[in-house]
């Protein structure tokens, strides 16, 4: 749902830009008309981006990123605020506020002395760093950014999950085992066919060379040195193999 | 002759269906009002199964057994038309026996590891039993393929 809403916002902003330019194409006009029909909001709306979910280990630090997109220039009165709602609770408390060029951190609540502002408001980044995580920090963090006069927007939330040890994602081992076994199967089949092909080619080339040598000796009519024993031995072995294979198949 | 062929194919397909049902339906462990299986844990609402390593291994083994059994069926039909007279269905039998080994390993791993992720009061559900029933069927089917000779 959030993805659809984000797409609609983007479509709306496209329409905003398109109207600003003269000589727009038919498609752009159609898109803008449709998007304005679906979402009756102002052309200017601020879009806030945070993650969807964050996983972290107990005792580690985590950086919650928050950035926004706005059609206006970044004003000097830009504000960021973070609120926290613990898992299973309905109340949220405010833990961070940046306004007028100053960052105000939580000094009474659960994140006292654990917060740090690591964002860059000039670059539209309002990220915070939480140190020394605990199991009580599980919950939803909501970032709200305002860029006057662009103040209409929806805050975005990121869920924090704190683990004792990072679990393996569902499906990784499953996929790995299936992939390895199927890969082995394909490898065995390929090797089998390769061996058959190589043996057949070797037999074919030996046949050709033997016929060639016989022709040479016959035309020159002299007793040359006997052909080396190896190729004939290999050829005999290969033909025996073939006979054995056909015997097996007949069984 | 035709009856034998039909019987063998039916056995194979029955074992395959058992494998499918056992893997897909959510009832490896049942308790009062809760069922859990390879993929989800359901009480009143369904939650994806704990992403432990062993349960993923069981998932993979069951899926692999289904794949190998399907491949064996396909190979059986191929070999039926291409094998020489008097030949044995070695490849089909080999795949079927491999599939039965996978089912056996999956069921054994689940049996051994289930106390870890299932409360004591829950009992094994029918999907688990189907997996154990499918294992000898697939094994017998594979052995029949190995012994069978092609005639006519």
mmCIF file of C-alpha atoms in Angstrom:
data_model
loop_
_atom_site.group_PDB
_atom_site.id
_atom_site.type_symbol
_atom_site.label_atom_id
_atom_site.label_comp_id
_atom_site.label_asym_id
_atom_site.label_seq_id
_atom_site.Cartn_x
_atom_site.Cartn_y
_atom_site.Cartn_z
ATOM 1 C CA UNK A 1 0.000 0.000 0.000
ATOM 2 C CA UNK A 2 2.727 2.404 0.930
ATOM 3 C CA UNK A 3 4.438 1.668 -2.349
ATOM 4 C CA UNK A 4 1.279 2.538 -4.272
ATOM 5 C CA UNK A 5 0.914 5.720 -2.313
ATOM 6 C CA UNK A 6 4.518 6.623 -3.011
ATOM 7 C CA UNK A 7 4.010 5.990 -6.703
ATOM 8 C CA UNK A 8 0.970 8.224 -6.684
ATOM 9 C CA UNK A 9 2.949 10.960 -4.997
ATOM 10 C CA UNK A 10 5.670 10.663 -7.607
ATOM 11 C CA UNK A 11 3.100 10.705 -10.400
ATOM 12 C CA UNK A 12 1.599 13.793 -8.894
ATOM 13 C CA UNK A 13 4.917 15.529 -8.707
ATOM 14 C CA UNK A 14 5.614 14.621 -12.287
ATOM 15 C CA UNK A 15 2.409 16.357 -13.151
ATOM 16 C CA UNK A 16 3.533 19.351 -11.136
ATOM 17 C CA UNK A 17 6.774 19.596 -13.110
ATOM 18 C CA UNK A 18 5.029 18.979 -16.395
ATOM 19 C CA UNK A 19 2.597 21.817 -15.970
ATOM 20 C CA UNK A 20 5.512 24.154 -15.367
ATOM 21 C CA UNK A 21 6.956 23.479 -18.822
ATOM 22 C CA UNK A 22 5.340 24.682 -21.971
ATOM 23 C CA UNK A 23 4.719 22.285 -24.812
ATOM 24 C CA UNK A 24 3.997 19.083 -22.914
ATOM 25 C CA UNK A 25 3.282 15.773 -24.602
ATOM 26 C CA UNK A 26 -0.124 14.142 -24.691
ATOM 27 C CA UNK A 27 0.978 11.300 -22.443
ATOM 28 C CA UNK A 28 2.222 13.596 -19.715
ATOM 29 C CA UNK A 29 -1.025 15.531 -19.796
ATOM 30 C CA UNK A 30 -3.030 12.327 -19.532
ATOM 31 C CA UNK A 31 -0.914 11.082 -16.605
ATOM 32 C CA UNK A 32 -1.273 14.364 -14.783
ATOM 33 C CA UNK A 33 -5.018 14.446 -15.296
ATOM 34 C CA UNK A 34 -5.380 10.879 -14.051
ATOM 35 C CA UNK A 35 -3.167 11.420 -11.046
ATOM 36 C CA UNK A 36 -4.919 14.615 -10.095
ATOM 37 C CA UNK A 37 -8.208 12.820 -10.370
ATOM 38 C CA UNK A 38 -7.081 10.034 -8.064
ATOM 39 C CA UNK A 39 -5.236 12.007 -5.435
ATOM 40 C CA UNK A 40 -6.813 15.330 -4.712
ATOM 41 C CA UNK A 41 -3.910 16.981 -3.006
ATOM 42 C CA UNK A 42 -1.828 20.019 -3.597
ATOM 43 C CA UNK A 43 0.920 19.890 -6.164
ATOM 44 C CA UNK A 44 3.499 20.473 -3.484
ATOM 45 C CA UNK A 45 3.868 17.635 -1.019
ATOM 46 C CA UNK A 46 6.890 16.556 0.889
ATOM 47 C CA UNK A 47 7.841 12.876 0.684
ATOM 48 C CA UNK A 48 9.751 11.340 3.570
ATOM 49 C CA UNK A 49 11.898 8.234 3.210
ATOM 50 C CA UNK A 50 13.018 5.963 6.001
ATOM 51 C CA UNK A 51 13.742 2.276 5.961
ATOM 52 C CA UNK A 52 10.997 -0.284 6.420
ATOM 53 C CA UNK A 53 12.577 -2.459 9.074
ATOM 54 C CA UNK A 54 15.933 -2.533 10.790
ATOM 55 C CA UNK A 55 17.568 -5.446 12.547
ATOM 56 C CA UNK A 56 20.261 -5.008 15.135
ATOM 57 C CA UNK A 57 22.119 -6.915 17.823
ATOM 58 C CA UNK A 58 21.837 -6.191 21.520
ATOM 59 C CA UNK A 59 24.499 -3.737 22.611
ATOM 60 C CA UNK A 60 25.255 -2.448 19.145
ATOM 61 C CA UNK A 61 24.600 0.958 17.622
ATOM 62 C CA UNK A 62 22.185 1.630 14.834
ATOM 63 C CA UNK A 63 21.715 4.512 12.484
ATOM 64 C CA UNK A 64 18.116 5.311 11.560
ATOM 65 C CA UNK A 65 18.117 7.209 8.319
ATOM 66 C CA UNK A 66 15.509 9.747 7.306
ATOM 67 C CA UNK A 67 15.544 11.888 4.212
ATOM 68 C CA UNK A 68 12.909 13.793 2.346
ATOM 69 C CA UNK A 69 12.089 14.969 -1.110
ATOM 70 C CA UNK A 70 10.582 18.374 -1.737
ATOM 71 C CA UNK A 71 10.074 20.607 -4.740
ATOM 72 C CA UNK A 72 11.196 23.637 -2.780
ATOM 73 C CA UNK A 73 14.711 24.589 -1.973
ATOM 74 C CA UNK A 74 15.846 23.464 1.451
ATOM 75 C CA UNK A 75 14.809 26.327 3.636
ATOM 76 C CA UNK A 76 16.630 27.462 6.754
ATOM 77 C CA UNK A 77 13.612 26.617 8.876
ATOM 78 C CA UNK A 78 13.694 22.944 7.945
ATOM 79 C CA UNK A 79 12.681 20.730 10.892
ATOM 80 C CA UNK A 80 13.116 17.061 11.651
ATOM 81 C CA UNK A 81 11.422 15.234 14.471
ATOM 82 C CA UNK A 82 11.577 11.633 15.558
ATOM 83 C CA UNK A 83 8.985 9.924 17.734
ATOM 84 C CA UNK A 84 9.151 6.488 19.286
ATOM 85 C CA UNK A 85 6.338 4.066 19.995
ATOM 86 C CA UNK A 86 7.303 0.908 21.914
ATOM 87 C CA UNK A 87 6.017 -2.457 20.750
ATOM 88 C CA UNK A 88 2.623 -3.154 22.215
ATOM 89 C CA UNK A 89 2.017 0.395 23.326
ATOM 90 C CA UNK A 90 -0.273 2.953 21.772
ATOM 91 C CA UNK A 91 1.460 6.092 22.958
ATOM 92 C CA UNK A 92 4.387 7.600 21.212
ATOM 93 C CA UNK A 93 6.890 9.949 22.734
ATOM 94 C CA UNK A 94 9.001 12.476 20.990
ATOM 95 C CA UNK A 95 12.714 11.777 21.210
ATOM 96 C CA UNK A 96 14.385 14.148 18.813
ATOM 97 C CA UNK A 97 13.709 17.532 17.288
ATOM 98 C CA UNK A 98 15.810 19.656 14.993
ATOM 99 C CA UNK A 99 14.758 23.203 14.373
ATOM 100 C CA UNK A 100 16.339 26.562 13.744
ATOM 101 C CA UNK A 101 19.720 24.969 13.134
ATOM 102 C CA UNK A 102 19.774 23.282 16.559
ATOM 103 C CA UNK A 103 19.310 19.629 17.417
ATOM 104 C CA UNK A 104 17.416 18.784 20.617
ATOM 105 C CA UNK A 105 17.965 15.266 21.925
ATOM 106 C CA UNK A 106 16.021 13.211 24.442
ATOM 107 C CA UNK A 107 17.222 14.030 27.946
ATOM 108 C CA UNK A 108 14.455 12.522 30.068
ATOM 109 C CA UNK A 109 13.069 9.534 28.238
ATOM 110 C CA UNK A 110 14.317 6.025 27.429
ATOM 111 C CA UNK A 111 17.006 7.298 25.084
ATOM 112 C CA UNK A 112 18.704 9.659 27.474
ATOM 113 C CA UNK A 113 22.383 10.021 26.633
ATOM 114 C CA UNK A 114 22.077 7.440 23.879
ATOM 115 C CA UNK A 115 21.073 9.595 20.943
ATOM 116 C CA UNK A 116 23.248 11.427 18.522
ATOM 117 C CA UNK A 117 22.329 13.484 15.513
ATOM 118 C CA UNK A 118 24.322 12.327 12.502
ATOM 119 C CA UNK A 119 22.282 13.907 9.768
ATOM 120 C CA UNK A 120 22.954 16.810 7.483
ATOM 121 C CA UNK A 121 19.930 19.098 7.205
ATOM 122 C CA UNK A 122 21.501 20.980 4.336
ATOM 123 C CA UNK A 123 21.510 17.730 2.389
ATOM 124 C CA UNK A 124 17.985 16.868 3.571
ATOM 125 C CA UNK A 125 19.251 14.089 5.826
ATOM 126 C CA UNK A 126 17.822 13.817 9.316
ATOM 127 C CA UNK A 127 19.371 10.569 10.523
ATOM 128 C CA UNK A 128 19.952 9.741 14.151
ATOM 129 C CA UNK A 129 22.255 7.275 15.834
ATOM 130 C CA UNK A 130 21.093 5.186 18.804
ATOM 131 C CA UNK A 131 23.839 3.634 20.896
ATOM 132 C CA UNK A 132 23.938 0.546 23.079
ATOM 133 C CA UNK A 133 20.667 -1.059 22.059
ATOM 134 C CA UNK A 134 18.538 -3.032 24.443
ATOM 135 C CA UNK A 135 15.540 -5.322 24.086
ATOM 136 C CA UNK A 136 13.327 -2.527 25.372
ATOM 137 C CA UNK A 137 14.148 -0.512 22.278
ATOM 138 C CA UNK A 138 11.983 -2.692 20.066
ATOM 139 C CA UNK A 139 9.365 -0.501 18.499
ATOM 140 C CA UNK A 140 8.437 1.881 15.731
ATOM 141 C CA UNK A 141 10.347 5.088 15.046
ATOM 142 C CA UNK A 142 8.567 7.753 13.041
ATOM 143 C CA UNK A 143 10.359 10.557 11.233
ATOM 144 C CA UNK A 144 8.553 13.743 10.323
ATOM 145 C CA UNK A 145 10.250 16.419 8.267
ATOM 146 C CA UNK A 146 8.985 19.840 7.316
ATOM 147 C CA UNK A 147 10.448 22.157 4.740
ATOM 148 C CA UNK A 148 8.525 25.423 4.941
ATOM 149 C CA UNK A 149 6.444 26.330 2.976
ATOM 150 C CA UNK A 150 6.250 22.653 1.961
ATOM 151 C CA UNK A 151 4.704 21.187 5.070
ATOM 152 C CA UNK A 152 2.068 18.807 3.816
ATOM 153 C CA UNK A 153 3.361 15.272 3.959
ATOM 154 C CA UNK A 154 3.063 11.948 5.698
ATOM 155 C CA UNK A 155 5.567 10.890 8.326
ATOM 156 C CA UNK A 156 7.364 7.662 7.577
ATOM 157 C CA UNK A 157 8.016 4.876 10.068
ATOM 158 C CA UNK A 158 10.780 2.374 10.494
ATOM 159 C CA UNK A 159 10.476 -0.646 12.726
ATOM 160 C CA UNK A 160 13.422 -1.639 14.906
ATOM 161 C CA UNK A 161 13.984 -5.265 15.887
ATOM 162 C CA UNK A 162 16.676 -6.105 18.406
ATOM 163 C CA UNK A 163 18.051 -9.643 18.450
ATOM 164 C CA UNK A 164 20.404 -11.596 20.603
ATOM 165 C CA UNK A 165 21.983 -13.044 17.520
ATOM 166 C CA UNK A 166 21.100 -12.106 14.002
ATOM 167 C CA UNK A 167 18.838 -14.803 12.575
ATOM 168 C CA UNK A 168 19.361 -16.206 9.142
ATOM 169 C CA UNK A 169 16.780 -14.927 6.741
ATOM 170 C CA UNK A 170 13.997 -17.304 5.961
ATOM 171 C CA UNK A 171 14.703 -19.298 2.877
ATOM 172 C CA UNK A 172 18.441 -18.794 2.584
ATOM 173 C CA UNK A 173 19.428 -22.264 3.697
ATOM 174 C CA UNK A 174 16.488 -23.815 1.872
ATOM 175 C CA UNK A 175 17.513 -22.213 -1.378
ATOM 176 C CA UNK A 176 21.144 -23.082 -0.788
ATOM 177 C CA UNK A 177 20.477 -26.783 -0.231
ATOM 178 C CA UNK A 178 18.154 -27.054 -3.217
ATOM 179 C CA UNK A 179 20.583 -25.157 -5.411
ATOM 180 C CA UNK A 180 23.560 -27.284 -4.413
ATOM 181 C CA UNK A 181 21.810 -30.591 -5.001
ATOM 182 C CA UNK A 182 20.354 -29.559 -8.346
ATOM 183 C CA UNK A 183 23.708 -28.128 -9.329
ATOM 184 C CA UNK A 184 25.405 -31.418 -8.524
ATOM 185 C CA UNK A 185 22.819 -33.229 -10.596
ATOM 186 C CA UNK A 186 23.407 -30.985 -13.589
ATOM 187 C CA UNK A 187 27.167 -31.328 -13.126
ATOM 188 C CA UNK A 188 26.971 -35.132 -13.100
ATOM 189 C CA UNK A 189 24.857 -35.147 -16.252
ATOM 190 C CA UNK A 190 27.215 -32.756 -18.029
ATOM 191 C CA UNK A 191 30.292 -34.746 -17.033
ATOM 192 C CA UNK A 192 28.680 -37.980 -18.174
ATOM 193 C CA UNK A 193 27.834 -36.602 -21.581
ATOM 194 C CA UNK A 194 31.258 -34.967 -21.856
ATOM 195 C CA UNK A 195 33.015 -38.272 -21.140
ATOM 196 C CA UNK A 196 30.908 -40.037 -23.725
ATOM 197 C CA UNK A 197 31.609 -37.338 -26.265
ATOM 198 C CA UNK A 198 35.358 -37.374 -25.585
ATOM 199 C CA UNK A 199 35.622 -41.144 -25.788
ATOM 200 C CA UNK A 200 33.648 -41.176 -29.028
ATOM 201 C CA UNK A 201 35.838 -38.452 -30.493
ATOM 202 C CA UNK A 202 39.021 -40.189 -29.476
ATOM 203 C CA UNK A 203 37.837 -43.421 -31.055
ATOM 204 C CA UNK A 204 36.898 -41.527 -34.211
ATOM 205 C CA UNK A 205 40.246 -39.743 -34.475
ATOM 206 C CA UNK A 206 42.156 -42.968 -33.823
ATOM 207 C CA UNK A 207 40.164 -44.689 -36.552
ATOM 208 C CA UNK A 208 41.011 -41.902 -38.979
ATOM 209 C CA UNK A 209 44.717 -41.913 -38.102
ATOM 210 C CA UNK A 210 44.939 -45.673 -38.368
ATOM 211 C CA UNK A 211 43.276 -45.647 -41.788
ATOM 212 C CA UNK A 212 45.567 -42.840 -42.875
ATOM 213 C CA UNK A 213 48.681 -44.730 -41.775
ATOM 214 C CA UNK A 214 47.559 -47.910 -43.494
ATOM 215 C CA UNK A 215 47.056 -45.989 -46.734
ATOM 216 C CA UNK A 216 50.507 -44.420 -46.496
ATOM 217 C CA UNK A 217 52.195 -47.727 -45.856
ATOM 218 C CA UNK A 218 50.265 -49.417 -48.649
ATOM 219 C CA UNK A 219 51.133 -46.742 -51.236
ATOM 220 C CA UNK A 220 54.836 -46.593 -50.387
ATOM 221 C CA UNK A 221 55.114 -50.370 -50.278
ATOM 222 C CA UNK A 222 57.733 -50.741 -47.651
ATOM 223 C CA UNK A 223 57.929 -52.208 -44.238
ATOM 224 C CA UNK A 224 58.006 -49.103 -42.062
ATOM 225 C CA UNK A 225 58.387 -49.321 -38.344
ATOM 226 C CA UNK A 226 55.424 -50.954 -36.693
ATOM 227 C CA UNK A 227 52.875 -48.459 -35.510
ATOM 228 C CA UNK A 228 53.301 -47.751 -31.826
ATOM 229 C CA UNK A 229 51.350 -50.115 -29.663
ATOM 230 C CA UNK A 230 49.484 -47.445 -27.674
ATOM 231 C CA UNK A 231 46.844 -46.196 -30.121
ATOM 232 C CA UNK A 232 45.774 -49.714 -31.068
ATOM 233 C CA UNK A 233 45.605 -50.697 -27.399
ATOM 234 C CA UNK A 234 43.496 -47.662 -26.598
ATOM 235 C CA UNK A 235 41.287 -48.364 -29.574
ATOM 236 C CA UNK A 236 40.844 -51.953 -28.451
ATOM 237 C CA UNK A 237 39.984 -50.771 -24.942
ATOM 238 C CA UNK A 238 37.464 -48.274 -26.285
ATOM 239 C CA UNK A 239 35.789 -50.821 -28.504
ATOM 240 C CA UNK A 240 35.664 -53.249 -25.591
ATOM 241 C CA UNK A 241 34.014 -50.557 -23.500
ATOM 242 C CA UNK A 242 31.403 -50.104 -26.173
ATOM 243 C CA UNK A 243 30.762 -53.832 -26.300
ATOM 244 C CA UNK A 244 30.361 -53.927 -22.542
ATOM 245 C CA UNK A 245 27.930 -51.018 -22.626
ATOM 246 C CA UNK A 246 25.762 -52.689 -25.216
ATOM 247 C CA UNK A 247 25.874 -55.883 -23.176
ATOM 248 C CA UNK A 248 24.698 -53.967 -20.096
ATOM 249 C CA UNK A 249 21.881 -52.345 -22.040
ATOM 250 C CA UNK A 250 20.799 -55.675 -23.416
ATOM 251 C CA UNK A 251 20.648 -57.049 -19.885
ATOM 252 C CA UNK B 1 1.510 -56.323 -19.194
ATOM 253 C CA UNK B 2 -0.494 -53.176 -19.535
ATOM 254 C CA UNK B 3 -1.985 -53.748 -16.087
ATOM 255 C CA UNK B 4 1.490 -53.978 -14.598
ATOM 256 C CA UNK B 5 2.478 -50.750 -16.268
ATOM 257 C CA UNK B 6 -0.636 -48.975 -15.064
ATOM 258 C CA UNK B 7 -0.110 -50.295 -11.559
ATOM 259 C CA UNK B 8 3.436 -49.014 -11.431
ATOM 260 C CA UNK B 9 2.465 -45.609 -12.747
ATOM 261 C CA UNK B 10 -0.407 -45.375 -10.249
ATOM 262 C CA UNK B 11 1.895 -46.243 -7.381
ATOM 263 C CA UNK B 12 4.335 -43.577 -8.453
ATOM 264 C CA UNK B 13 1.637 -40.936 -8.823
ATOM 265 C CA UNK B 14 0.064 -41.853 -5.489
ATOM 266 C CA UNK B 15 3.417 -41.448 -3.739
ATOM 267 C CA UNK B 16 3.922 -38.131 -5.528
ATOM 268 C CA UNK B 17 0.523 -36.860 -4.411
ATOM 269 C CA UNK B 18 1.287 -37.866 -0.828
ATOM 270 C CA UNK B 19 4.538 -35.937 -1.024
ATOM 271 C CA UNK B 20 2.778 -32.856 -2.353
ATOM 272 C CA UNK B 21 0.087 -32.915 0.321
ATOM 273 C CA UNK B 22 2.594 -33.494 3.071
ATOM 274 C CA UNK B 23 4.742 -30.575 1.989
ATOM 275 C CA UNK B 24 2.023 -28.046 1.286
ATOM 276 C CA UNK B 25 -0.668 -28.598 3.894
ATOM 277 C CA UNK B 26 -0.034 -26.961 7.196
ATOM 278 C CA UNK B 27 -0.321 -29.744 9.734
ATOM 279 C CA UNK B 28 3.033 -31.200 10.819
ATOM 280 C CA UNK B 29 2.295 -30.405 14.435
ATOM 281 C CA UNK B 30 -1.125 -29.837 15.887
ATOM 282 C CA UNK B 31 -2.129 -28.711 19.293
ATOM 283 C CA UNK B 32 -5.216 -27.157 20.792
ATOM 284 C CA UNK B 33 -6.219 -24.665 18.168
ATOM 285 C CA UNK B 34 -2.761 -24.305 16.693
ATOM 286 C CA UNK B 35 -1.175 -25.967 13.733
ATOM 287 C CA UNK B 36 2.326 -25.496 12.582
ATOM 288 C CA UNK B 37 4.197 -26.940 9.739
ATOM 289 C CA UNK B 38 7.154 -26.250 7.575
ATOM 290 C CA UNK B 39 6.019 -22.853 6.407
ATOM 291 C CA UNK B 40 3.718 -21.065 8.866
ATOM 292 C CA UNK B 41 2.660 -21.254 12.465
ATOM 293 C CA UNK B 42 -1.054 -20.703 12.840
ATOM 294 C CA UNK B 43 -3.028 -20.083 15.971
ATOM 295 C CA UNK B 44 -5.719 -17.513 15.390
ATOM 296 C CA UNK B 45 -3.458 -15.725 12.938
ATOM 297 C CA UNK B 46 -0.685 -17.092 10.825
ATOM 298 C CA UNK B 47 2.930 -16.126 11.299
ATOM 299 C CA UNK B 48 5.786 -17.266 9.097
ATOM 300 C CA UNK B 49 7.719 -20.133 10.661
ATOM 301 C CA UNK B 50 10.771 -19.407 12.737
ATOM 302 C CA UNK B 51 13.685 -19.083 10.374
ATOM 303 C CA UNK B 52 15.814 -21.686 12.127
ATOM 304 C CA UNK B 53 18.419 -23.600 10.180
ATOM 305 C CA UNK B 54 16.909 -27.062 10.703
ATOM 306 C CA UNK B 55 13.423 -26.209 9.599
ATOM 307 C CA UNK B 56 14.843 -24.696 6.459
ATOM 308 C CA UNK B 57 16.745 -27.919 5.884
ATOM 309 C CA UNK B 58 13.497 -29.902 6.221
ATOM 310 C CA UNK B 59 11.800 -27.542 3.769
ATOM 311 C CA UNK B 60 14.610 -27.991 1.273
ATOM 312 C CA UNK B 61 14.646 -31.787 1.599
ATOM 313 C CA UNK B 62 10.885 -32.095 1.067
ATOM 314 C CA UNK B 63 11.004 -29.860 -1.985
ATOM 315 C CA UNK B 64 13.961 -31.781 -3.371
ATOM 316 C CA UNK B 65 12.145 -35.079 -2.898
ATOM 317 C CA UNK B 66 9.185 -33.735 -4.863
ATOM 318 C CA UNK B 67 11.468 -32.507 -7.635
ATOM 319 C CA UNK B 68 13.300 -35.821 -7.877
ATOM 320 C CA UNK B 69 10.092 -37.819 -7.873
ATOM 321 C CA UNK B 70 8.666 -35.686 -10.691
ATOM 322 C CA UNK B 71 11.911 -36.081 -12.615
ATOM 323 C CA UNK B 72 11.702 -39.855 -12.090
ATOM 324 C CA UNK B 73 8.183 -39.931 -13.548
ATOM 325 C CA UNK B 74 9.304 -37.921 -16.536
ATOM 326 C CA UNK B 75 12.369 -40.132 -17.026
ATOM 327 C CA UNK B 76 10.210 -43.247 -16.768
ATOM 328 C CA UNK B 77 8.131 -42.133 -19.715
ATOM 329 C CA UNK B 78 11.257 -41.213 -21.662
ATOM 330 C CA UNK B 79 12.913 -44.536 -20.973
ATOM 331 C CA UNK B 80 9.722 -46.421 -21.749
ATOM 332 C CA UNK B 81 10.019 -45.363 -25.356
ATOM 333 C CA UNK B 82 13.777 -45.244 -25.829
ATOM 334 C CA UNK B 83 15.143 -48.212 -23.884
ATOM 335 C CA UNK B 84 16.176 -51.366 -25.665
ATOM 336 C CA UNK B 85 14.267 -54.553 -25.115
ATOM 337 C CA UNK B 86 15.275 -56.226 -21.873
ATOM 338 C CA UNK B 87 16.761 -53.057 -20.483
ATOM 339 C CA UNK B 88 16.326 -51.919 -16.925
ATOM 340 C CA UNK B 89 15.020 -48.566 -15.756
ATOM 341 C CA UNK B 90 18.122 -47.811 -13.760
ATOM 342 C CA UNK B 91 17.959 -44.053 -14.024
ATOM 343 C CA UNK B 92 14.317 -43.836 -13.039
ATOM 344 C CA UNK B 93 14.873 -46.165 -10.124
ATOM 345 C CA UNK B 94 17.921 -44.192 -9.011
ATOM 346 C CA UNK B 95 15.987 -40.916 -8.969
ATOM 347 C CA UNK B 96 13.087 -42.486 -7.115
ATOM 348 C CA UNK B 97 15.373 -43.990 -4.492
ATOM 349 C CA UNK B 98 17.114 -40.627 -4.062
ATOM 350 C CA UNK B 99 13.705 -39.007 -3.558
ATOM 351 C CA UNK B 100 12.833 -41.537 -0.884
ATOM 352 C CA UNK B 101 16.142 -40.860 0.865
ATOM 353 C CA UNK B 102 15.366 -37.151 0.908
ATOM 354 C CA UNK B 103 11.929 -37.739 2.412
ATOM 355 C CA UNK B 104 13.440 -39.993 5.031
ATOM 356 C CA UNK B 105 16.113 -37.456 5.966
ATOM 357 C CA UNK B 106 13.537 -34.671 6.142
ATOM 358 C CA UNK B 107 11.199 -36.647 8.369
ATOM 359 C CA UNK B 108 14.045 -37.764 10.623
ATOM 360 C CA UNK B 109 15.395 -34.232 11.012
ATOM 361 C CA UNK B 110 11.919 -32.974 11.858
ATOM 362 C CA UNK B 111 11.382 -35.723 14.410
ATOM 363 C CA UNK B 112 14.668 -35.090 16.142
ATOM 364 C CA UNK B 113 14.501 -31.305 16.122
ATOM 365 C CA UNK B 114 10.826 -30.694 16.805
ATOM 366 C CA UNK B 115 11.108 -30.555 20.621
ATOM 367 C CA UNK B 116 13.167 -27.423 20.048
ATOM 368 C CA UNK B 117 10.494 -25.370 18.387
ATOM 369 C CA UNK B 118 7.236 -27.020 19.419
ATOM 370 C CA UNK B 119 5.715 -26.954 22.915
ATOM 371 C CA UNK B 120 5.468 -30.285 24.724
ATOM 372 C CA UNK B 121 1.691 -30.541 24.550
ATOM 373 C CA UNK B 122 1.495 -30.590 20.772
ATOM 374 C CA UNK B 123 1.311 -33.849 18.850
ATOM 375 C CA UNK B 124 2.383 -34.649 15.342
ATOM 376 C CA UNK B 125 -0.180 -33.851 12.690
ATOM 377 C CA UNK B 126 -1.258 -35.760 9.638
ATOM 378 C CA UNK B 127 1.160 -34.116 7.238
ATOM 379 C CA UNK B 128 3.988 -35.576 9.267
ATOM 380 C CA UNK B 129 2.392 -39.021 9.122
ATOM 381 C CA UNK B 130 1.876 -38.671 5.373
ATOM 382 C CA UNK B 131 5.554 -37.944 4.965
ATOM 383 C CA UNK B 132 6.444 -41.137 6.793
ATOM 384 C CA UNK B 133 3.921 -43.111 4.712
ATOM 385 C CA UNK B 134 5.213 -41.648 1.473
ATOM 386 C CA UNK B 135 8.779 -42.737 2.231
ATOM 387 C CA UNK B 136 8.262 -46.540 1.932
ATOM 388 C CA UNK B 137 5.948 -46.090 -1.044
ATOM 389 C CA UNK B 138 8.569 -44.124 -2.921
ATOM 390 C CA UNK B 139 11.268 -46.597 -1.920
ATOM 391 C CA UNK B 140 9.238 -49.589 -3.115
ATOM 392 C CA UNK B 141 8.437 -47.800 -6.330
ATOM 393 C CA UNK B 142 12.116 -47.099 -6.912
ATOM 394 C CA UNK B 143 13.103 -50.697 -6.247
ATOM 395 C CA UNK B 144 10.440 -51.925 -8.664
ATOM 396 C CA UNK B 145 11.914 -49.691 -11.334
ATOM 397 C CA UNK B 146 15.365 -51.090 -10.744
ATOM 398 C CA UNK B 147 14.162 -54.669 -10.994
ATOM 399 C CA UNK B 148 11.761 -54.171 -13.869
ATOM 400 C CA UNK B 149 12.824 -55.170 -17.331
ATOM 401 C CA UNK B 150 11.445 -53.708 -20.480
ATOM 402 C CA UNK B 151 9.549 -56.152 -22.676
ATOM 403 C CA UNK B 152 7.588 -56.002 -25.942
#
